[in-house]
CSV table of C-alpha atoms and ligand atoms in Angstrom, one decimal:
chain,number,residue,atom,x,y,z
C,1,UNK,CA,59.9,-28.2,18.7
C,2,UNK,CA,57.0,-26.0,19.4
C,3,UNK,CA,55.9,-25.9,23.8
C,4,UNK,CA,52.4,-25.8,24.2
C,5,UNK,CA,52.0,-22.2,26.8
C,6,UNK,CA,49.0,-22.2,29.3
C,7,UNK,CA,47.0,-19.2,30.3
C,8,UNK,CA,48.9,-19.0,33.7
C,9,UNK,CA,52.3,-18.9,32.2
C,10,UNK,CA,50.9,-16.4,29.3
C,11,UNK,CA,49.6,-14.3,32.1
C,12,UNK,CA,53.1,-14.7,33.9
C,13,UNK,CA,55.5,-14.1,31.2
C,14,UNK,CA,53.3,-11.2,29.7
C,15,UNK,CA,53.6,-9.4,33.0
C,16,UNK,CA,57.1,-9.8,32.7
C,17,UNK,CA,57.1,-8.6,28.9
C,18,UNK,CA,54.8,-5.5,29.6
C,19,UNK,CA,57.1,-4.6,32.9
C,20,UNK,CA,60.6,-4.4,30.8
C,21,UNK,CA,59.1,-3.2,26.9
C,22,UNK,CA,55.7,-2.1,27.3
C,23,UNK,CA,54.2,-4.7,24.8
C,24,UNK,CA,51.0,-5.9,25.9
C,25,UNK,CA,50.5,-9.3,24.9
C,26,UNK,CA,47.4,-11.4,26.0
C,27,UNK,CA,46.2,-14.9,25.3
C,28,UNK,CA,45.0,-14.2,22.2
C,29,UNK,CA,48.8,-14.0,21.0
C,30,UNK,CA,49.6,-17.8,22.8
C,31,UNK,CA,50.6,-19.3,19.2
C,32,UNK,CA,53.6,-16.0,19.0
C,33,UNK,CA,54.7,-16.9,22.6
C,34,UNK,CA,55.0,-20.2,21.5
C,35,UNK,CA,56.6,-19.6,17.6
C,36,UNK,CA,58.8,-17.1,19.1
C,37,UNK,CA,60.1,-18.5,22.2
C,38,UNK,CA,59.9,-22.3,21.7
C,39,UNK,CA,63.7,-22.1,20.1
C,40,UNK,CA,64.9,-20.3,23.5
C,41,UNK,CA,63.1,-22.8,25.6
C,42,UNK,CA,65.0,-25.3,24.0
C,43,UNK,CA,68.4,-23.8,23.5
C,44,UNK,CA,68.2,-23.1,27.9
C,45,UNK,CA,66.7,-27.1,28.2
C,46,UNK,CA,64.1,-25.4,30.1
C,47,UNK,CA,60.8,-27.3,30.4
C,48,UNK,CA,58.5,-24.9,30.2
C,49,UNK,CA,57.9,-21.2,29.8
C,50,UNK,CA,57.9,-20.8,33.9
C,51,UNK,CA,61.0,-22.0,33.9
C,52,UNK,CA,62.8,-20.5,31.5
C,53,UNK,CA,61.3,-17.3,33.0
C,54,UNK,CA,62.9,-18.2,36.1
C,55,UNK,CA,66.1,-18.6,34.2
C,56,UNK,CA,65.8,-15.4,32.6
C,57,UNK,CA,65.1,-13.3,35.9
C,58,UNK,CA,68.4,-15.3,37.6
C,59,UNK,CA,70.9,-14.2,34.9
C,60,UNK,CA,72.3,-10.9,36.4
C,61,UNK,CA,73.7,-10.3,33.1
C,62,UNK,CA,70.2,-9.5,31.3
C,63,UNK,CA,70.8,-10.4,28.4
C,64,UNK,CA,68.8,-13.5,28.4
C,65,UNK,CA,66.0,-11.2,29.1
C,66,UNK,CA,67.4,-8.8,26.4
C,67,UNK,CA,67.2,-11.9,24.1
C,68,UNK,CA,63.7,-12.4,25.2
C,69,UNK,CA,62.3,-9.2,24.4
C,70,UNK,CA,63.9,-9.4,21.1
C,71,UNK,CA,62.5,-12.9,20.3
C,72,UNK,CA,59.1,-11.0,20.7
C,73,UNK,CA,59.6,-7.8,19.3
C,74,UNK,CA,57.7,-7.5,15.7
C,75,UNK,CA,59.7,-5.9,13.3
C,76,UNK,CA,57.6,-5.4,10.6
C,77,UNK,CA,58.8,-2.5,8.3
C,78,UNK,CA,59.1,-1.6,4.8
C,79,UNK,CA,61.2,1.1,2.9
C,80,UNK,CA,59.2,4.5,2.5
C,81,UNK,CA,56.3,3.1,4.5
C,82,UNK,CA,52.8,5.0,4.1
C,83,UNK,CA,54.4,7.1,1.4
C,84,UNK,CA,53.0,10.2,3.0
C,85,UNK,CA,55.2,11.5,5.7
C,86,UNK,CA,58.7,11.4,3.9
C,87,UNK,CA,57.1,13.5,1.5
C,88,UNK,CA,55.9,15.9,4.1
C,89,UNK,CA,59.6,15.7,5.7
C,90,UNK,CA,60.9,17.1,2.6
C,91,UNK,CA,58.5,19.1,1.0
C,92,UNK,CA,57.7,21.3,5.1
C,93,UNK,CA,59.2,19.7,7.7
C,94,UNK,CA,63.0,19.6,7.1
C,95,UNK,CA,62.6,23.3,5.3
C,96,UNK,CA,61.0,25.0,7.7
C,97,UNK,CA,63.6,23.5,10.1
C,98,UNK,CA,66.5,25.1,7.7
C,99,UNK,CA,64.4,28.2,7.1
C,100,UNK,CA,64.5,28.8,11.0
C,101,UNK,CA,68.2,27.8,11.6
C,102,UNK,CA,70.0,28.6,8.2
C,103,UNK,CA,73.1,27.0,9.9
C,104,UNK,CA,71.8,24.2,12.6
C,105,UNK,CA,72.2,20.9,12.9
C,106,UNK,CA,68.7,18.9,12.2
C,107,UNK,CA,68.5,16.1,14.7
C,108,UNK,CA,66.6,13.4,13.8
C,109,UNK,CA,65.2,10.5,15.3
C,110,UNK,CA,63.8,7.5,14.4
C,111,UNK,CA,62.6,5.5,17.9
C,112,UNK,CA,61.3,2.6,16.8
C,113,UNK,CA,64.2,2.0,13.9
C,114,UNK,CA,63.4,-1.6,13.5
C,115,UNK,CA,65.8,-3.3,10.9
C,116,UNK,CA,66.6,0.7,9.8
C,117,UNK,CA,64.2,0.8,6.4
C,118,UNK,CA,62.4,3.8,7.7
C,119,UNK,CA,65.1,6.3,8.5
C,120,UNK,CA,67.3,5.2,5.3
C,121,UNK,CA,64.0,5.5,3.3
C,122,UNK,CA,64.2,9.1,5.0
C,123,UNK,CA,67.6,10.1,4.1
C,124,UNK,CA,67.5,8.7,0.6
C,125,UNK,CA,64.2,11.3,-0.2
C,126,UNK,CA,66.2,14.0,1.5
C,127,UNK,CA,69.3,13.6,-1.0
C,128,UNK,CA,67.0,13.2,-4.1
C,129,UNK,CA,65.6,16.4,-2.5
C,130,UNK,CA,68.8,18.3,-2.6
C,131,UNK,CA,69.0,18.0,0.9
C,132,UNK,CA,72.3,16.5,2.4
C,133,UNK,CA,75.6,17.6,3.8
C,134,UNK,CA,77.7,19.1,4.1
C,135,UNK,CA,75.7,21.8,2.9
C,136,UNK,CA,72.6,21.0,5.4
C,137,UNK,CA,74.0,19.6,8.9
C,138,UNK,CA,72.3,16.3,10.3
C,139,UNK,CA,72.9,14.3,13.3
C,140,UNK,CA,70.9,11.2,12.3
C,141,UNK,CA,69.4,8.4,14.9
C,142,UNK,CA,67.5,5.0,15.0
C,143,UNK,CA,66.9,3.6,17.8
C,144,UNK,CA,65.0,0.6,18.9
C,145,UNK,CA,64.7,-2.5,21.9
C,146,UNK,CA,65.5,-5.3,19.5
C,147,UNK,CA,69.3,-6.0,19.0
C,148,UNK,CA,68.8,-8.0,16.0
C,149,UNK,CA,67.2,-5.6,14.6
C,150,UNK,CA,69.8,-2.8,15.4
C,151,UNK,CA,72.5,-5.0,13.9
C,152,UNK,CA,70.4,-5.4,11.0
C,153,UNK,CA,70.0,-1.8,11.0
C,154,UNK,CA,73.6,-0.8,10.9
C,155,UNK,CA,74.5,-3.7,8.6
C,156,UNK,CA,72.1,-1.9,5.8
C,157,UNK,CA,71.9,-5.3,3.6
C,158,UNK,CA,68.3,-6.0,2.8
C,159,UNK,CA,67.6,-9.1,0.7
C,160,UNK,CA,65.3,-8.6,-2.8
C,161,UNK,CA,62.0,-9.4,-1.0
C,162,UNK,CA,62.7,-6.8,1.4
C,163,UNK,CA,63.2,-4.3,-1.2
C,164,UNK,CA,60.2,-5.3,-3.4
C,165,UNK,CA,58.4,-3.8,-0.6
C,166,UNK,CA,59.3,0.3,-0.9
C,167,UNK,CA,62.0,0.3,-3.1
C,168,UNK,CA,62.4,1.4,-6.8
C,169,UNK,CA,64.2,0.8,-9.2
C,170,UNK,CA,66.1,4.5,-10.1
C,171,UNK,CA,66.6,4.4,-6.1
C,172,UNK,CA,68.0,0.7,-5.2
C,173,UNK,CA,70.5,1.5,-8.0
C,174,UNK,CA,71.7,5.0,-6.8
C,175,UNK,CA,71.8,4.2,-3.0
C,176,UNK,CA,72.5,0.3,-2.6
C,177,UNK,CA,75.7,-2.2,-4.2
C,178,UNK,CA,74.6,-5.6,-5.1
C,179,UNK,CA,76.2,-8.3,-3.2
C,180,UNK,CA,75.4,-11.8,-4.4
C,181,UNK,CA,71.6,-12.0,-3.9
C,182,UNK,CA,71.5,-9.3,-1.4
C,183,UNK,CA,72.1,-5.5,-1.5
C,184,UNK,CA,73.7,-3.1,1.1
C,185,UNK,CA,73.5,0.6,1.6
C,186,UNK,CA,75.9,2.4,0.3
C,187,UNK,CA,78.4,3.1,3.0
C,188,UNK,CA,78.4,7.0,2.5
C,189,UNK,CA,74.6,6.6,3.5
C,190,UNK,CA,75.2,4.1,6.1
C,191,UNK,CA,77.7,6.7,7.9
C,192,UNK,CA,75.2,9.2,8.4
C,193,UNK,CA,73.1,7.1,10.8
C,194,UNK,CA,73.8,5.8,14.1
C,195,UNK,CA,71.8,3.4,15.0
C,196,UNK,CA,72.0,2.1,19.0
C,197,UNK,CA,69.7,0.1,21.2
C,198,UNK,CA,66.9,2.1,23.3
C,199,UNK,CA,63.7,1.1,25.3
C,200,UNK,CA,61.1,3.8,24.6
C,201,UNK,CA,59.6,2.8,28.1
C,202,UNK,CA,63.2,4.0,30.0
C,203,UNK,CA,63.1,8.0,30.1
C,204,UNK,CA,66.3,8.2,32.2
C,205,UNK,CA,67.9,6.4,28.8
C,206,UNK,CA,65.8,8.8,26.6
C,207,UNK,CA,66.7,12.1,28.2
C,208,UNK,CA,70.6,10.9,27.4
C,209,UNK,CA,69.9,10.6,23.5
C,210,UNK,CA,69.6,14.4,23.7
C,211,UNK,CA,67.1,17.0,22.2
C,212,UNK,CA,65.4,16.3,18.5
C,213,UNK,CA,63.6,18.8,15.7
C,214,UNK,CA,62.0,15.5,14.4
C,215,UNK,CA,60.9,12.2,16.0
C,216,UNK,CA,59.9,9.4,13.9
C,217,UNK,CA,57.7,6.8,16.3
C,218,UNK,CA,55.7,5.3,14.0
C,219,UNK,CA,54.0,1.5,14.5
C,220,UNK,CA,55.7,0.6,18.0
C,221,UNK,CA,52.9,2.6,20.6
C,222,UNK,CA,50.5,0.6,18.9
C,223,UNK,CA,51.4,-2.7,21.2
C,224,UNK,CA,51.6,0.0,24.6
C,225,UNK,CA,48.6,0.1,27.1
C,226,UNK,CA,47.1,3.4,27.8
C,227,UNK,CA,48.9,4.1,30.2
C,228,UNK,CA,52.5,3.3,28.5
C,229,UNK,CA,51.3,5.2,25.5
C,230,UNK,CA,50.8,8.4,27.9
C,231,UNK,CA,54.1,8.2,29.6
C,232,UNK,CA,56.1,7.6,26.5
C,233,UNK,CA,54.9,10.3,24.2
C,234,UNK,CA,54.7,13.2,26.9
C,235,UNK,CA,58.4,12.0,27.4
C,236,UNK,CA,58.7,12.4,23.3
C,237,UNK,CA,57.1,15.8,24.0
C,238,UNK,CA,59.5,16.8,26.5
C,239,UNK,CA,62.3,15.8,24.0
C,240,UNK,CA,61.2,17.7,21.0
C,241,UNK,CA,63.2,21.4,20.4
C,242,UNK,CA,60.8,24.5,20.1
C,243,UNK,CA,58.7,24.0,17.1
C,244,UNK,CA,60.1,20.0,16.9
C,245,UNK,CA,57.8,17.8,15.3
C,246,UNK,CA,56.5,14.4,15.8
C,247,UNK,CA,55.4,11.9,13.3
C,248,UNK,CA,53.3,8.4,14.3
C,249,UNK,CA,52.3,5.9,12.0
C,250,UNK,CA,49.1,6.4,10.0
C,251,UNK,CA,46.5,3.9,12.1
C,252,UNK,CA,47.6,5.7,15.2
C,253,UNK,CA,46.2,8.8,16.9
C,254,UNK,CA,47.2,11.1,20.4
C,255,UNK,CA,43.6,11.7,21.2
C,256,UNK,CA,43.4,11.3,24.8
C,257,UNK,CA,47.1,10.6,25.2
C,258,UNK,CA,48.9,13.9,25.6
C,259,UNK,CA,47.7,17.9,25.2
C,260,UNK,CA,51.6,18.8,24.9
C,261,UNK,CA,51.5,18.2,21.1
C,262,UNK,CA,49.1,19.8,18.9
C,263,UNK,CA,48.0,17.7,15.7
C,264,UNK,CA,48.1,19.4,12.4
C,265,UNK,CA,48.2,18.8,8.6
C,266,UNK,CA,49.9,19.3,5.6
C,267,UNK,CA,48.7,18.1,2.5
C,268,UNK,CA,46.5,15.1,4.4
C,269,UNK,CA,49.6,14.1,6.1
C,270,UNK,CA,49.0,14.1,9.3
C,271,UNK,CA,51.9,15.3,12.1
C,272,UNK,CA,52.5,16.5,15.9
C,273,UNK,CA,53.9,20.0,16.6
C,274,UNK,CA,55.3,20.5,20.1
C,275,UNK,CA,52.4,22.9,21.3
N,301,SAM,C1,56.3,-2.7,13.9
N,301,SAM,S1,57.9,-2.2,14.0
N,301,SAM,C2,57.8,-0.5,13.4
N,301,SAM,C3,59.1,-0.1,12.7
N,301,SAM,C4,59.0,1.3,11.9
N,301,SAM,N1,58.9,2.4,12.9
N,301,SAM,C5,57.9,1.3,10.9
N,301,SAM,O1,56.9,2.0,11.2
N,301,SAM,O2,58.0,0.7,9.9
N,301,SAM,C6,58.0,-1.8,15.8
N,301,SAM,C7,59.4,-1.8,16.4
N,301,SAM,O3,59.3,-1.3,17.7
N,301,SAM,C8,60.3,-2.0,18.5
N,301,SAM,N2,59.9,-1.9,19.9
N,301,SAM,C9,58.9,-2.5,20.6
N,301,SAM,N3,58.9,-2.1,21.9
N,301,SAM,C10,59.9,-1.2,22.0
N,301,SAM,C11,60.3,-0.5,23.1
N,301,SAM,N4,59.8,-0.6,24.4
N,301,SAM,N5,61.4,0.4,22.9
N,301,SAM,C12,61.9,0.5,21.7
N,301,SAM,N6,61.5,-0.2,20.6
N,301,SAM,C13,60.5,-1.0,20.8
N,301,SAM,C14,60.3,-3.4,17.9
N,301,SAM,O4,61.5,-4.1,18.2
N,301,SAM,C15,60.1,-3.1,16.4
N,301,SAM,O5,61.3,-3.1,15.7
């Protein structure tokens, strides 16, 4: 049953939401607390959206808070989304990486994964690109807040609809097995990612994943204040190897954000070179 949320608990629990994700959410967005949540007010027999914050914050576990964030994550991907930057990952980016380090290890990162169709959709244009080990070494990542999304992620099984949107025909054959209605990556694809949960809004967490040549944080900034925006992708900046490259989705921009990446162009896709 849907719970009816007032401006004072929207005002409450969006505090709470900004404090341990980063997304901003304001009373405009009362009918997705409600769609979202109502399900976890009623599993928890809470009354209200007060109390089942207060239930949250008491579990010293978090993971009722984990499960919160999730429930209001959007995950909202598609395969080869915006078309333009996996071309310009194979046809410059992931070149000029090898070109510079004949024998390195690319690490890539995608850091808002979602349910994993962007950073399959990126390994899939490598291999029809001839790029792929063992020949060309990879350490490949996706990261995001959601668990259920990260369990979709490394389960790779995408129903029909899902594929409609991205995926054609020559590749869903070549990289996915049919399973009843669904179909699921192929598991030698599957293997080369590791997919783990990650707040972008935790640097100490960040700093562990390591150093990357290309970060993929496309869609996700978009819900961040100001602020959040500033501190996450000077942190992405400070994560980057020499010459590492950044890539954001295509409504977003780093004007006014940070000066530690410079903004450049290839072929009207637009990318972020560690300055
Ligand atoms: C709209 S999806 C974008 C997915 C993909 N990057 C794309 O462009 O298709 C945004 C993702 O960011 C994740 N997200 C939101 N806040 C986050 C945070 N603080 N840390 C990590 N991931 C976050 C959400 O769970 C969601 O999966």
């Amino acid at each position: 049953m849907r719970v009816k949320i007032t401006s004072a608990e929207i005002l409450t629990l969006g505090k709470f939401i900004k404090e341990k994700s980063g997304i901003v959410l304001d009373e405009n967005k009362a009918y997705l607390f409600e769609s979202r949540l109502s399900p976890l007010i009623d599993e928890l027999q809470a009354n209200n959206y007060i109390e089942l914050l207060e239930k949250v914050k008491k579990d010293y576990t978090g993971r009722l808070a984990t499960r919160l964030i999730d429930a209001v994550c959007t995950n909202e991907t598609s395969f080869f989304r915006d078309k333009s930057p996996f071309l310009l990952l194979v046809q410059k980016t992931v070149p000029d990486f090898y070109e510079r380090s004949p024998n390195g290890v690319l690490n890539f990162w995608s850091a808002a994964s979602s349910t994993g169709q962007e950073i399959y959709s990126v390994i899939m244009q490598l291999i029809d690109a001839g790029i792929s080990p063992p020949k060309f070494k990879m350490r490949m990542l996706g990261t995001d807040i959601s668990d259920t999304a990260i369990a979709k992620a490394s389960r790779g099984k995408y129903t029909k609809f899902e594929l409609a949107r991205g995926m054609d025909g020559a590749k869903l054959h070549k990289f996915f097995l049919q399973t009843g209605d669904d179909w699921v990556i192929r598991e030698e694809i599957r293997a080369m990612v590791a997919f783990k949960r990650a707040n972008l809004l935790d640097p100490v967490t960040l700093t562990l994943l390591g150093k990357f040549d290309i970060i993929l944080c496309r869609n996700v900034a978009i819900y961040f204040s100001q602020e959040d925006k500033t501190k996450l992708f000077n942190c992405l900046a400070s994560m980057l190897n020499p010459k590492g490259v950044l890539l954001i989705g295509s409504t977003e921009s780093l004007m006014g954000i940070t000066d530690r990446l410079a903004k450049k162009d290839f072929r009207g896709a637009v990318y972020y070179e560690k300055a």
